[in-house]
XYZ file of C-alpha atoms in Angstrom:
777
model
C -0.099 0.143 -0.050
C 1.217 3.496 -0.902
C 1.809 5.612 2.405
C -0.687 8.569 3.205
C 0.887 11.583 2.759
C 2.669 12.705 5.713
C 2.857 16.439 6.616
C 6.263 16.154 6.334
C 6.837 16.609 2.406
C 10.379 15.570 2.536
C 9.432 12.587 3.809
C 6.862 11.357 1.721
C 8.949 9.330 -0.723
C 11.176 7.783 2.051
C 11.822 3.929 1.119
C 10.107 4.523 -2.461
C 11.742 4.558 -5.907
C 10.822 6.378 -8.984
C 11.628 6.006 -12.512
C 11.583 8.590 -15.155
C 11.691 8.154 -18.938
C 11.008 10.040 -22.253
C 9.438 8.114 -25.329
C 8.243 8.958 -28.847
C 9.135 12.029 -30.575
C 11.298 14.601 -28.705
C 9.797 17.997 -27.498
C 11.526 21.107 -26.182
C 11.213 21.250 -22.360
C 11.361 17.513 -21.649
C 14.721 18.012 -20.057
C 13.191 20.761 -17.626
C 10.468 17.946 -16.880
C 13.027 15.392 -16.091
C 15.295 17.882 -14.011
C 11.955 18.725 -11.743
C 10.941 15.081 -11.176
C 14.609 14.059 -10.180
C 15.015 16.889 -8.080
C 11.644 17.020 -6.412
C 11.929 13.083 -6.228
C 15.061 13.586 -4.266
C 13.686 16.317 -2.195
C 10.727 13.981 -0.754
C 13.352 11.319 0.242
C 12.409 8.823 -2.620
C 15.396 6.987 -4.838
C 15.107 8.212 -8.656
C 16.090 6.688 -11.631
C 16.890 7.715 -14.964
C 15.791 5.189 -18.107
C 18.076 6.032 -20.860
C 16.617 5.565 -24.578
C 12.750 5.337 -23.513
C 10.997 2.285 -23.361
C 13.801 0.392 -24.981
C 15.959 1.078 -22.055
C 13.481 -0.233 -19.641
C 13.354 -3.845 -21.978
C 17.307 -3.879 -22.080
C 17.668 -2.906 -18.333
C 21.452 -2.919 -17.287
C 22.943 0.460 -17.620
C 19.890 1.738 -19.074
C 18.542 2.526 -16.006
C 20.929 4.321 -13.465
C 20.201 6.282 -10.313
C 19.989 10.126 -10.745
C 21.555 12.800 -8.666
C 21.176 16.125 -8.245
C 24.432 17.174 -10.145
C 23.118 14.897 -12.792
C 20.220 16.923 -13.871
C 22.216 20.285 -13.675
C 22.665 22.835 -16.520
C 19.980 20.589 -18.945
C 17.378 23.006 -18.315
C 17.912 25.005 -21.274
C 18.654 22.185 -23.686
C 16.238 21.269 -26.388
C 15.509 17.702 -27.386
C 15.804 14.872 -24.219
C 19.293 14.380 -22.523
C 18.376 10.780 -21.376
C 17.369 10.018 -25.031
C 14.223 8.466 -26.558
C 13.636 5.735 -29.054
C 10.836 3.844 -30.929
C 10.408 0.651 -29.490
C 8.922 -2.432 -30.888
C 9.816 -4.893 -28.180
C 7.512 -2.924 -25.494
C 4.864 -3.740 -27.886
C 5.272 -7.374 -27.217
C 4.417 -9.459 -24.068
C 7.575 -10.683 -23.845
C 9.186 -7.128 -23.855
C 7.111 -5.896 -21.272
C 7.844 -9.056 -18.918
C 11.532 -8.212 -19.617
C 10.577 -4.401 -18.484
C 8.745 -5.739 -15.363
C 11.639 -7.461 -14.362
C 14.086 -4.737 -14.625
C 11.801 -2.477 -12.624
C 11.415 -5.384 -9.894
C 14.988 -6.126 -9.593
C 15.546 -2.447 -8.521
C 12.575 -2.196 -6.624
C 10.792 0.512 -8.494
C 7.484 0.714 -8.239
C 6.710 4.277 -9.531
C 6.821 5.120 -13.573
C 7.199 8.769 -14.534
C 6.321 8.797 -18.252
C 7.297 11.924 -20.646
C 5.550 11.425 -24.378
C 2.962 11.533 -26.518
C -0.256 9.705 -26.401
C 1.243 6.274 -27.801
C 3.835 6.422 -24.968
C 1.034 6.930 -22.371
C -1.238 4.195 -23.836
C 1.643 1.864 -23.632
C 2.294 2.923 -19.764
C -1.265 2.351 -18.953
C -1.266 -1.234 -20.636
C 1.793 -1.921 -18.552
C 0.286 -1.236 -15.630
C -3.224 -3.077 -16.285
C -0.612 -6.180 -16.961
C 1.586 -5.759 -14.102
C 0.135 -8.332 -11.863
C 0.021 -11.020 -14.821
C 3.647 -9.890 -15.610
C 4.797 -10.637 -12.038
C 3.175 -14.373 -12.302
C 5.043 -14.922 -15.482
C 8.181 -13.860 -13.844
C 7.604 -15.627 -10.442
C 6.673 -19.043 -12.654
C 9.930 -18.610 -14.484
C 11.749 -18.118 -11.103
C 13.146 -14.382 -12.486
C 11.707 -12.946 -9.450
C 11.506 -14.256 -5.676
C 8.046 -14.247 -3.949
C 9.432 -11.459 -1.423
C 10.650 -9.213 -4.468
C 7.203 -9.539 -6.126
C 5.197 -8.865 -2.912
C 7.391 -5.646 -2.574
C 6.342 -4.669 -5.941
C 2.869 -5.586 -5.964
C 1.431 -2.845 -7.970
C 2.987 0.094 -10.307
C 2.235 3.310 -10.245
C 1.896 5.472 -13.490
C 1.692 9.256 -14.033
C 2.201 10.755 -17.752
C 3.313 14.108 -18.796
C 2.620 15.104 -22.003
C 5.766 15.789 -24.153
C 4.528 16.743 -27.755
C 4.930 20.027 -29.944
C 1.591 19.164 -31.843
C -0.458 19.718 -28.770
C -2.566 16.745 -29.894
C -3.524 15.520 -26.721
C -7.051 15.889 -25.529
C -7.432 17.432 -22.008
C -4.669 19.680 -21.933
C -4.472 23.431 -22.913
C -0.879 23.130 -23.800
C 1.941 20.044 -24.078
C 5.455 20.153 -23.406
C 7.338 21.320 -26.422
C 4.313 23.302 -28.235
C 5.016 26.959 -27.156
C 8.644 26.448 -28.049
C 7.741 24.867 -31.551
C 5.485 28.049 -32.017
C 8.385 30.222 -31.325
C 10.494 28.400 -34.072
C 7.882 29.010 -36.501
C 7.033 32.516 -35.698
C 10.820 33.518 -35.891
C 10.721 31.925 -39.577
C 7.464 33.562 -40.377
C 8.489 36.838 -39.437
C 11.694 36.553 -41.189
C 9.944 35.559 -44.324
C 7.113 38.184 -44.007
C 10.041 40.902 -44.878
C 11.266 39.406 -47.902
C 7.664 38.841 -48.923
C 6.853 42.275 -48.673
C 9.983 43.271 -50.355
C 8.944 41.442 -53.609
C 4.846 41.323 -53.098
C 4.867 37.757 -52.952
C 2.594 34.811 -51.519
C 4.179 32.498 -49.142
C 2.725 29.211 -48.330
C 4.025 27.569 -45.189
C 3.667 23.682 -44.149
C 3.943 23.425 -40.411
C 3.986 20.302 -38.346
C 1.387 18.668 -36.109
C 0.563 15.422 -37.535
C -3.243 15.004 -37.489
C -3.745 18.235 -35.461
C -3.945 21.739 -36.410
C -2.844 23.467 -33.317
C 0.450 25.024 -34.658
C -1.233 25.957 -37.507
C -3.997 27.665 -36.081
C -2.156 29.713 -33.634
C 0.674 30.765 -36.270
C -2.383 31.786 -38.518
C -3.340 33.887 -35.642
C 0.122 35.055 -34.433
C 1.147 36.189 -37.905
C -2.554 37.378 -39.270
C -2.440 34.994 -41.930
C -4.867 35.076 -45.009
C -5.719 31.321 -44.823
C -5.063 28.458 -42.965
C -5.866 24.651 -43.641
C -5.943 22.308 -40.391
C -7.009 18.671 -40.340
C -10.169 19.123 -37.990
C -12.007 21.823 -40.314
C -11.327 20.972 -43.971
C -12.518 24.084 -46.061
C -15.976 24.031 -47.492
C -16.243 22.591 -51.203
C -15.268 25.396 -53.712
C -12.596 26.764 -51.157
C -10.371 27.505 -54.250
C -12.655 30.513 -55.788
C -12.976 31.645 -52.114
C -9.186 31.504 -51.396
C -8.200 33.521 -54.607
C -11.116 36.006 -53.946
C -9.613 36.551 -50.462
C -6.164 36.878 -51.625
C -6.823 39.467 -54.387
C -9.134 41.440 -51.961
C -6.253 41.544 -49.513
C -3.726 42.826 -52.415
C -6.689 45.180 -53.227
C -6.649 46.814 -49.825
C -2.956 47.883 -50.212
C -1.181 44.394 -48.692
C 2.169 43.725 -50.178
C 2.029 39.903 -49.136
C 0.114 36.838 -48.693
C 0.386 34.319 -46.011
C -1.144 30.746 -46.068
C -0.392 28.259 -43.360
C -1.106 24.477 -44.136
C -0.931 21.796 -41.495
C 0.817 18.790 -42.522
C -2.376 16.540 -42.221
C -4.622 18.963 -43.807
C -7.286 17.565 -46.176
C -10.358 18.508 -48.315
C -13.749 17.385 -47.463
C -13.319 14.111 -49.730
C -10.169 13.344 -47.495
C -7.940 14.420 -50.279
C -4.766 15.935 -48.907
C -3.927 19.514 -49.344
C -0.320 20.272 -49.947
C 1.783 23.421 -50.314
C 2.510 22.457 -53.926
C -1.194 22.409 -54.567
C -1.879 25.647 -53.029
C 0.909 26.908 -55.057
C -0.244 25.563 -58.365
C -3.706 27.155 -57.478
C -2.464 30.742 -56.647
C 0.197 30.730 -59.449
C -1.931 29.601 -62.055
C -5.491 31.330 -60.994
C -3.763 34.798 -59.982
C -0.389 34.760 -61.459
C 1.108 35.756 -57.927
C 4.369 35.380 -57.136
C 4.599 32.227 -54.834
C 6.860 30.392 -52.738
C 6.575 27.522 -50.287
C 8.519 26.469 -47.286
C 8.104 23.247 -45.415
C 9.514 23.888 -41.972
C 10.128 20.214 -40.664
C 12.247 19.272 -37.879
C 13.436 22.847 -37.120
C 10.130 23.106 -35.310
C 11.028 20.485 -32.850
C 14.790 21.899 -32.143
C 16.267 24.865 -30.576
C 16.118 25.692 -26.714
C 12.920 25.708 -25.002
C 10.916 28.646 -24.161
C 10.135 30.014 -20.653
C 6.582 29.059 -20.797
C 7.768 25.331 -21.768
C 10.251 25.016 -18.950
C 8.139 26.452 -16.146
C 5.026 24.265 -17.488
C 7.208 21.456 -17.422
C 8.693 21.992 -14.098
C 5.307 22.657 -12.283
C 4.105 19.229 -14.023
C 7.053 17.679 -12.512
C 6.485 18.389 -9.043
C 2.655 17.423 -9.616
C 3.873 13.987 -11.329
C 6.029 13.484 -8.266
C 2.964 14.339 -5.738
C 0.493 12.073 -8.017
C 2.849 9.102 -7.520
C 3.609 9.388 -4.140
C -0.096 9.755 -3.228
C -1.358 7.148 -5.345
C -3.082 3.847 -4.211
C -3.499 0.509 -6.014
C -7.019 1.914 -6.701
C -5.827 5.221 -8.405
C -6.087 5.112 -12.002
C -2.974 6.214 -13.922
C -3.334 9.843 -14.244
C -1.828 12.487 -16.625
C -0.986 15.953 -15.341
C -2.358 18.594 -17.670
C -2.541 22.508 -17.931
C -5.955 23.839 -17.542
C -6.059 27.572 -18.121
C -3.184 28.707 -15.381
C -3.812 25.538 -13.221
C -1.980 22.187 -13.147
C -4.539 19.219 -12.706
C -4.603 15.475 -12.839
C -6.874 13.709 -15.475
C -7.374 9.858 -15.909
C -5.127 8.602 -18.418
C -7.242 6.620 -20.594
C -10.189 8.822 -20.459
C -7.841 11.676 -22.470
C -6.466 9.066 -24.751
C -10.102 7.887 -25.347
C -11.074 11.673 -26.250
C -8.035 12.039 -28.310
C -9.090 8.667 -30.035
C -12.661 10.156 -30.630
C -11.454 13.116 -32.485
C -10.013 10.902 -35.245
C -13.128 9.343 -35.170
C -15.158 12.446 -35.605
C -12.830 13.473 -38.606
C -12.955 10.269 -40.314
C -16.743 10.282 -40.112
C -17.222 13.926 -41.262
C -18.232 15.599 -37.884
C -15.840 18.239 -38.106
C -17.418 20.435 -35.527
C -17.373 17.806 -32.941
C -13.602 17.186 -33.605
C -13.055 20.890 -33.156
C -15.045 20.614 -29.913
C -13.196 17.672 -28.709
C -10.048 19.093 -28.865
C -10.965 21.217 -26.032
C -11.827 24.936 -25.094
C -8.367 26.288 -26.262
C -8.412 24.604 -29.511
C -11.726 25.756 -29.987
C -11.267 29.364 -28.888
C -8.169 29.787 -31.312
C -10.288 28.557 -33.977
C -13.409 30.762 -33.490
C -11.133 33.670 -33.178
C -9.245 32.982 -36.421
C -12.282 32.487 -38.215
C -13.881 35.909 -37.125
C -10.640 37.872 -37.821
C -10.199 35.936 -41.356
C -13.778 37.304 -42.430
C -12.911 40.413 -43.854
C -16.399 41.266 -44.909
C -17.086 44.555 -43.119
C -20.944 44.685 -42.487
C -22.517 47.403 -44.739
C -25.048 48.295 -42.027
C -23.301 50.685 -39.252
C -24.034 50.497 -35.757
C -23.472 54.265 -35.091
C -20.969 53.430 -32.174
C -17.800 54.995 -31.968
C -15.187 53.368 -29.660
C -11.645 54.747 -28.928
C -8.413 52.794 -28.272
C -5.725 53.998 -26.144
C -2.579 52.648 -24.811
C -1.410 53.682 -21.540
C 1.984 52.905 -19.313
C 5.369 51.761 -20.548
C 5.256 49.989 -23.658
C 5.446 46.192 -23.904
C 5.411 43.889 -27.029
C 1.881 42.664 -27.688
C 0.145 45.834 -27.114
C -0.222 46.602 -31.004
C -1.593 42.985 -31.638
C -4.364 43.870 -28.733
C -4.923 47.119 -30.926
C -5.297 45.278 -34.253
C -7.758 42.800 -33.065
C -9.616 45.459 -31.118
C -9.921 47.231 -34.228
C -11.000 44.635 -36.549
C -13.207 43.311 -34.135
C -14.907 46.543 -33.736
C -15.139 47.101 -37.696
C -16.927 43.528 -37.973
C -19.649 44.490 -35.445
C -20.222 47.600 -37.463
C -18.739 50.232 -35.049
C -16.597 52.960 -35.926
C -13.247 53.042 -34.336
C -10.878 55.939 -33.071
C -7.092 55.564 -32.316
C -6.158 57.747 -29.645
C -2.361 58.657 -29.595
C -0.218 59.417 -26.563
C -2.448 57.740 -23.788
C -5.095 60.174 -21.951
C -2.635 63.085 -22.724
C -3.856 62.636 -26.314
C -7.423 62.101 -25.278
C -7.030 65.585 -23.384
C -5.487 67.359 -26.354
C -7.866 65.777 -29.036
C -4.889 63.418 -30.840
C -8.151 61.392 -32.148
C -8.331 59.697 -35.502
C -10.443 57.047 -37.165
C -8.570 54.038 -37.946
C -9.568 51.355 -40.442
C -8.992 47.705 -41.222
C -5.640 48.196 -43.329
C -4.418 50.849 -40.725
C -3.652 47.813 -38.197
C -2.197 45.584 -41.078
C 0.563 43.837 -39.915
C 0.658 45.117 -36.393
C 0.644 41.587 -34.734
C 4.110 40.845 -34.858
C 5.324 44.572 -34.312
C 6.803 45.181 -30.548
C 6.225 48.434 -28.405
C 3.227 50.965 -29.227
C 2.457 52.276 -32.426
C -0.439 54.659 -31.127
C 2.193 55.972 -28.524
C 2.030 55.762 -24.802
C 2.695 57.806 -21.608
C 2.346 57.331 -18.163
C 0.274 60.472 -17.144
C -2.999 59.705 -15.496
C -6.384 61.552 -16.342
C -7.094 63.276 -13.071
C -4.901 65.937 -14.133
C -6.798 67.003 -17.161
C -10.241 65.302 -16.540
C -12.288 68.632 -17.900
C -10.576 68.479 -21.395
C -10.839 64.485 -21.338
C -14.731 64.834 -20.968
C -15.035 67.608 -23.580
C -13.332 65.379 -26.016
C -15.430 62.335 -25.271
C -18.306 64.747 -26.135
C -16.694 66.360 -29.132
C -15.556 63.198 -30.864
C -18.956 61.426 -29.744
C -16.897 58.647 -28.049
C -19.315 55.814 -26.627
C -16.749 53.392 -25.080
C -13.365 53.056 -24.214
C -10.881 50.308 -24.334
C -7.361 50.964 -22.537
C -4.786 48.531 -23.033
C -1.820 49.193 -20.549
C -0.492 48.573 -17.521
C -1.029 49.795 -13.721
C -1.805 53.239 -15.318
C -4.028 51.854 -17.146
C -5.997 50.241 -14.095
C -5.481 53.357 -12.077
C -6.606 55.678 -15.045
C -9.472 53.659 -15.388
C -10.660 54.059 -11.806
C -10.012 57.738 -11.775
C -12.372 58.034 -14.793
C -15.000 56.054 -12.831
C -14.535 58.019 -9.871
C -15.119 60.951 -11.572
C -18.317 60.118 -13.436
C -20.485 61.983 -10.607
C -19.013 64.890 -11.726
C -18.777 64.493 -15.674
C -21.653 62.837 -17.301
C -19.399 62.254 -20.295
C -17.429 59.571 -18.346
C -20.888 57.711 -18.243
C -19.460 55.375 -20.909
C -18.456 51.354 -21.097
C -14.777 51.270 -20.074
C -12.543 48.094 -20.409
C -9.006 47.814 -19.399
C -7.067 45.189 -20.959
C -3.710 44.437 -18.996
C -0.774 45.023 -20.886
C 2.657 45.384 -18.743
C 5.955 43.517 -18.777
C 5.623 43.748 -14.956
C 2.561 41.575 -14.569
C 1.096 43.915 -11.912
C -2.076 44.743 -13.053
C -5.225 43.564 -10.371
C -7.683 41.161 -11.843
C -5.459 39.251 -14.182
C -2.881 36.459 -13.531
C -1.160 37.264 -16.620
C -0.697 40.667 -18.600
C -0.104 40.765 -22.457
C 4.082 41.540 -22.666
C 5.075 39.612 -19.614
C 5.626 36.323 -21.742
C 7.824 37.857 -24.005
C 9.783 39.621 -21.308
C 10.173 36.827 -19.421
C 11.796 35.050 -22.808
C 14.112 37.933 -22.915
C 15.416 37.381 -19.219
C 15.602 33.556 -19.654
C 17.298 33.797 -22.706
C 19.730 36.084 -21.508
C 20.318 34.286 -18.518
C 21.383 31.148 -20.644
C 23.895 33.308 -22.549
C 25.381 35.029 -19.392
C 25.435 31.296 -17.813
C 27.098 30.062 -20.843
C 29.726 32.738 -21.068
C 31.218 31.308 -17.974
C 31.988 27.737 -19.727
C 35.271 26.630 -19.175
C 36.373 29.263 -16.812
C 36.618 28.791 -12.838
C 33.433 28.847 -10.733
C 31.222 31.982 -11.097
C 28.227 33.339 -9.697
C 25.795 36.150 -11.681
C 23.921 38.656 -10.073
C 21.179 39.655 -12.459
C 18.749 42.790 -11.848
C 15.251 42.494 -13.627
C 12.588 44.821 -14.134
C 8.937 44.721 -12.764
C 8.630 47.513 -10.103
C 7.663 46.103 -6.909
C 6.135 43.144 -8.323
C 8.389 40.079 -8.486
C 6.853 38.074 -11.080
C 9.636 38.384 -13.606
C 12.311 37.739 -11.158
C 10.333 34.725 -9.644
C 9.358 33.082 -13.053
C 12.611 33.802 -14.747
C 14.282 32.013 -11.838
C 12.162 28.813 -12.165
C 13.055 29.088 -16.418
C 16.642 29.570 -15.847
C 17.460 27.461 -12.982
C 18.495 30.328 -10.596
C 20.078 29.802 -7.191
C 17.638 32.639 -5.509
C 15.602 35.204 -6.585
C 14.897 38.314 -4.259
C 11.484 40.239 -4.378
C 9.603 42.813 -2.768
C 6.852 40.578 -1.509
C 8.747 38.363 0.295
C 11.209 40.339 2.841
C 14.594 39.262 3.407
C 16.866 40.544 5.733
C 20.683 40.039 6.229
C 20.675 36.718 8.102
C 18.616 35.491 4.856
C 21.666 36.802 2.689
C 24.096 35.615 4.765
C 22.141 31.975 4.527
C 22.000 32.261 0.779
C 25.719 32.913 0.391
C 26.634 29.761 2.520
C 23.949 27.699 0.644
C 26.286 28.647 -2.981
C 29.693 28.320 -1.371
C 28.564 24.719 -0.175
C 27.025 24.040 -3.509
C 30.436 25.218 -5.931
C 32.322 22.625 -3.542
C 30.226 19.731 -5.723
C 30.487 19.597 -9.683
C 28.461 22.713 -9.865
C 30.241 25.263 -11.275
C 27.789 28.184 -12.054
C 25.354 30.119 -9.925
C 22.688 32.341 -10.831
C 20.755 35.187 -8.375
C 18.046 37.178 -9.650
C 16.910 40.349 -7.914
C 13.854 42.405 -8.855
C 14.647 45.871 -9.205
C 12.624 47.129 -6.249
C 12.878 44.176 -3.813
C 14.799 46.322 -1.171
C 15.731 49.991 -0.882
C 18.827 49.143 1.048
C 20.122 45.828 -0.160
C 20.653 47.007 -3.781
C 22.259 45.144 -6.715
C 25.638 46.470 -5.970
C 25.219 45.603 -2.214
C 24.360 41.960 -2.978
C 26.959 41.825 -5.544
C 29.490 43.092 -3.132
C 28.163 40.623 -0.320
C 28.479 37.918 -2.654
C 32.079 38.740 -3.819
C 33.388 39.247 -0.591
C 31.935 35.700 0.915
C 32.985 33.842 -2.360
C 36.623 34.692 -2.289
C 38.194 31.521 -2.995
C 35.317 29.637 -3.825
C 33.710 31.526 -6.670
C 33.848 35.107 -8.187
C 31.156 37.179 -9.291
C 29.680 39.311 -12.002
C 26.687 41.521 -12.102
C 24.171 42.655 -15.053
C 21.503 44.965 -14.956
C 19.092 43.735 -17.827
C 17.210 47.323 -18.125
C 14.647 48.137 -20.942
C 15.845 45.407 -23.529
C 13.258 43.625 -21.241
C 10.381 45.810 -22.916
C 11.777 45.628 -26.474
C 11.769 42.812 -29.003
C 9.170 41.461 -31.236
C 6.277 39.635 -29.201
C 6.140 36.141 -28.348
C 3.587 33.553 -29.691
C 1.813 33.373 -26.262
C 1.594 37.166 -26.052
C 0.310 37.818 -29.791
C -2.319 35.062 -29.414
C -3.300 36.366 -25.941
C -3.587 40.159 -26.960
C -5.514 38.833 -30.101
C -7.997 37.033 -28.115
C -8.087 39.821 -25.395
C -8.879 42.631 -27.786
C -11.754 40.456 -29.458
C -13.578 39.441 -26.000
C -13.069 43.108 -25.045
C -14.953 44.552 -28.101
C -17.717 41.812 -28.074
C -18.098 42.673 -24.025
C -18.654 46.681 -25.201
C -20.792 45.697 -27.584
C -23.344 43.910 -25.343
C -22.760 46.526 -22.817
C -23.382 49.401 -24.788
C -26.735 47.783 -25.835
C -27.712 47.401 -22.231
C -26.931 51.359 -21.483
C -28.656 52.449 -24.391
C -31.552 54.753 -23.067
C -33.707 57.100 -24.677
C -31.526 57.596 -27.600
C -28.038 57.993 -25.776
C -25.710 55.827 -23.842
C -25.510 55.918 -20.162
C -23.152 53.519 -17.958
C -22.890 54.137 -14.450
C -23.157 51.041 -12.704
C -19.966 49.337 -11.229
C -20.171 46.371 -14.010
C -19.699 48.834 -16.699
C -16.186 49.744 -16.124
C -14.084 46.518 -15.926
C -10.664 44.979 -16.291
C -10.459 41.727 -18.815
C -8.157 39.126 -17.106
C -7.063 35.733 -17.207
C -8.263 33.919 -13.510
C -7.211 30.248 -13.250
C -8.837 28.762 -16.121
C -10.988 31.613 -17.877
C -10.892 35.097 -19.371
C -13.466 37.373 -16.877
C -14.484 40.798 -16.412
C -14.447 42.573 -13.163
C -15.494 45.862 -11.881
C -12.435 48.409 -11.640
C -14.094 49.402 -8.070
C -14.284 46.043 -6.836
C -10.538 45.331 -7.580
C -9.638 48.836 -5.839
C -9.806 47.146 -2.174
C -7.612 44.127 -3.444
C -5.107 46.420 -4.742
C -1.727 47.809 -2.976
C -1.379 51.256 -4.782
C 1.857 52.485 -2.836
C 3.549 49.810 -4.205
C 1.258 49.162 -7.574
C 1.008 45.544 -7.185
C -2.272 43.041 -6.497
C -2.817 42.324 -2.534
C -3.058 38.515 -3.989
C -0.736 37.229 -6.673
C -1.426 33.624 -7.492
C 2.681 32.722 -8.525
C 3.819 33.567 -5.132
C 2.777 29.789 -4.442
C 5.594 28.574 -7.129
C 8.247 30.552 -4.500
C 8.725 27.004 -2.759
C 9.563 25.124 -5.882
C 12.178 27.509 -6.930
C 13.758 26.955 -3.900
C 13.289 23.208 -3.872
C 14.841 22.850 -7.278
C 18.050 25.204 -6.156
C 18.381 22.491 -3.220
C 17.107 24.258 -0.245
C 15.251 22.663 2.581
C 11.958 24.847 2.375
C 8.248 23.238 3.071
C 6.109 22.575 -0.186
C 2.499 23.038 0.394
C 1.159 19.769 0.191
C -2.412 20.777 1.808
C -3.961 21.941 -1.574
C -4.625 18.588 -3.382
C -5.183 18.401 -7.014
C -7.860 16.184 -7.646
C -8.329 13.644 -10.519
C -11.070 15.395 -12.504
C -12.876 13.694 -15.685
C -12.799 14.848 -19.390
C -15.175 12.340 -20.698
C -17.988 14.931 -20.244
C -15.980 16.769 -23.183
C -17.604 13.961 -25.458
C -20.798 15.735 -25.950
C -22.122 14.936 -29.517
C -19.967 11.597 -29.882
C -22.336 8.576 -29.941
């Protein structure tokens, strides 16, 4: 029987053994999952083993199954692929092969198996678990194991983590590797866009995904493609005419390029494959456009994992170890998944069943069911793409004017949010107004109409094309109210950081004095600091996080071949420690100093001692992150001097202040996608709100729920009134009073070998996914 979880998480794994293997196709982030599993396993007191070369190593045994140590997973976080190897294994498909594998595990006393792979790998693991008793009986009968060994290994616990760039496993919003694959694709699409514009070309790109259109769909959203072919939703008959018409329309609107994305499994309604060459032939022959094709291939699997994948894999690794140690013989094999912003456990075979149901639905021509079965995330992406690709602006106008402004510091993704807001508004029949230079511009009348082509190509541009300032509206409320009346503005979309939130709140509070401010207002969080109340994530934070993580990788690598060295790096974020903490997780930092977690000279002393001890092992590099406003007195210089002095003779120190490079660059795929969805959601909400507020021929909105922040909370996008969020905000330090990511701080410390408490009170129960199978017989 599995032990009930003790109150002390460092004793949960005592006397237990865990083996971790990667199987099937490789995916970026697998190494981060292996690292987290090994280190958290060791932290709980369990013995952890690597299984090299996937299931083949499990069958062959011997040197393929080796004990893992703390140091053996050092410096693997930033590596792509899988360090412990993966292989397609025919032997494990046979009973004989699985019997050999069972024998190898029993001999080593391993009764917990963590499998990182795709649906085939996880199905194999479940079959192995189901047959376990039968395999033990065969081994006993053959005298390969003793009855004592068989008794000690009477049942096998299995937990899966999905590592696949295709994101084709139902039940999880994102699989490990998908975000990194999108990074590779978008880098290439951005590069191709510049050459395509120069020559007025049409580019057709084939992306991977096997029979799943996720990569193609999100790529189309992230680069504003003219058309996308995905297996789950083949185009209607006669699509050839429709495609040519759309490409011609786009050129007629002044566009110098066309981009078409083709998923590798794309087909038409009769099941005939649609390839890049088919599409190229059609466009070249019918339209005479200069057309090029690019098949991205295995470049999508390669390269270093994104910050998102490293954090996702690390969180899943912890959850996997906990699930294994809490499992009983009756617990079904589970898979650790991501739902919105939460790690959840799902029954493995239910997920596999729903994944199979997608294939059945596609084969039977039930394409709407196939899209729905892929899950809410996939469905939302597809619906968002369909809406923005539908470029026929309605003849009938709504007579509504919606103004958009950017407020606060610029960040990557702001332009993508403006683009989708403008286009979604135009599709609703509204007139869209661009406000330049934030509230300043609203006060001084820097307002002009913006049309469909006015935001063309904005998705991939960093910074803010509208211009942005930090000034708040309270200084010129009279002028703002006059301009709202003058330009006949009926609703306001404020895209920005903490100033956007504070400014929106000031406008709500001024409604009593200025009737013109009684219009619906929505604040869309966009800031690298991720400090806007009412949202777990802000547009721009993911791009900044990737910039920091990539820089930390390079800085750590700069010490390769030198003596032991510790780097002290200062990150942005104001008083919010989100970037420092998450970048610490993504880059394998030894510590991250933040304002929210107070520290004193005693803590600094302990951290230095901890690093000194670590440097006496085979570890040669240390990384310390410090949030810019974590402490007024313990500055980056102070910490650098302290570590330099105390580390003399053991390590030397270097420091870097990353500065404004964290705000720049092109937006990441996550930020483009997130911003696009947020913009559309904001406009649809305003459209409904305007109908509710229409009284006697005019708009009048003064209820608390007519001015909201649109934010991601746990699993969904929600609207929360600005006035309600006021009490949940620390205005002095410009942060929300409750921040979800603080719960990940213990994980950062555990992965850096600190003896700290991991909160095991918040249990993740196994959830069911079969309910998603509506419409499937």
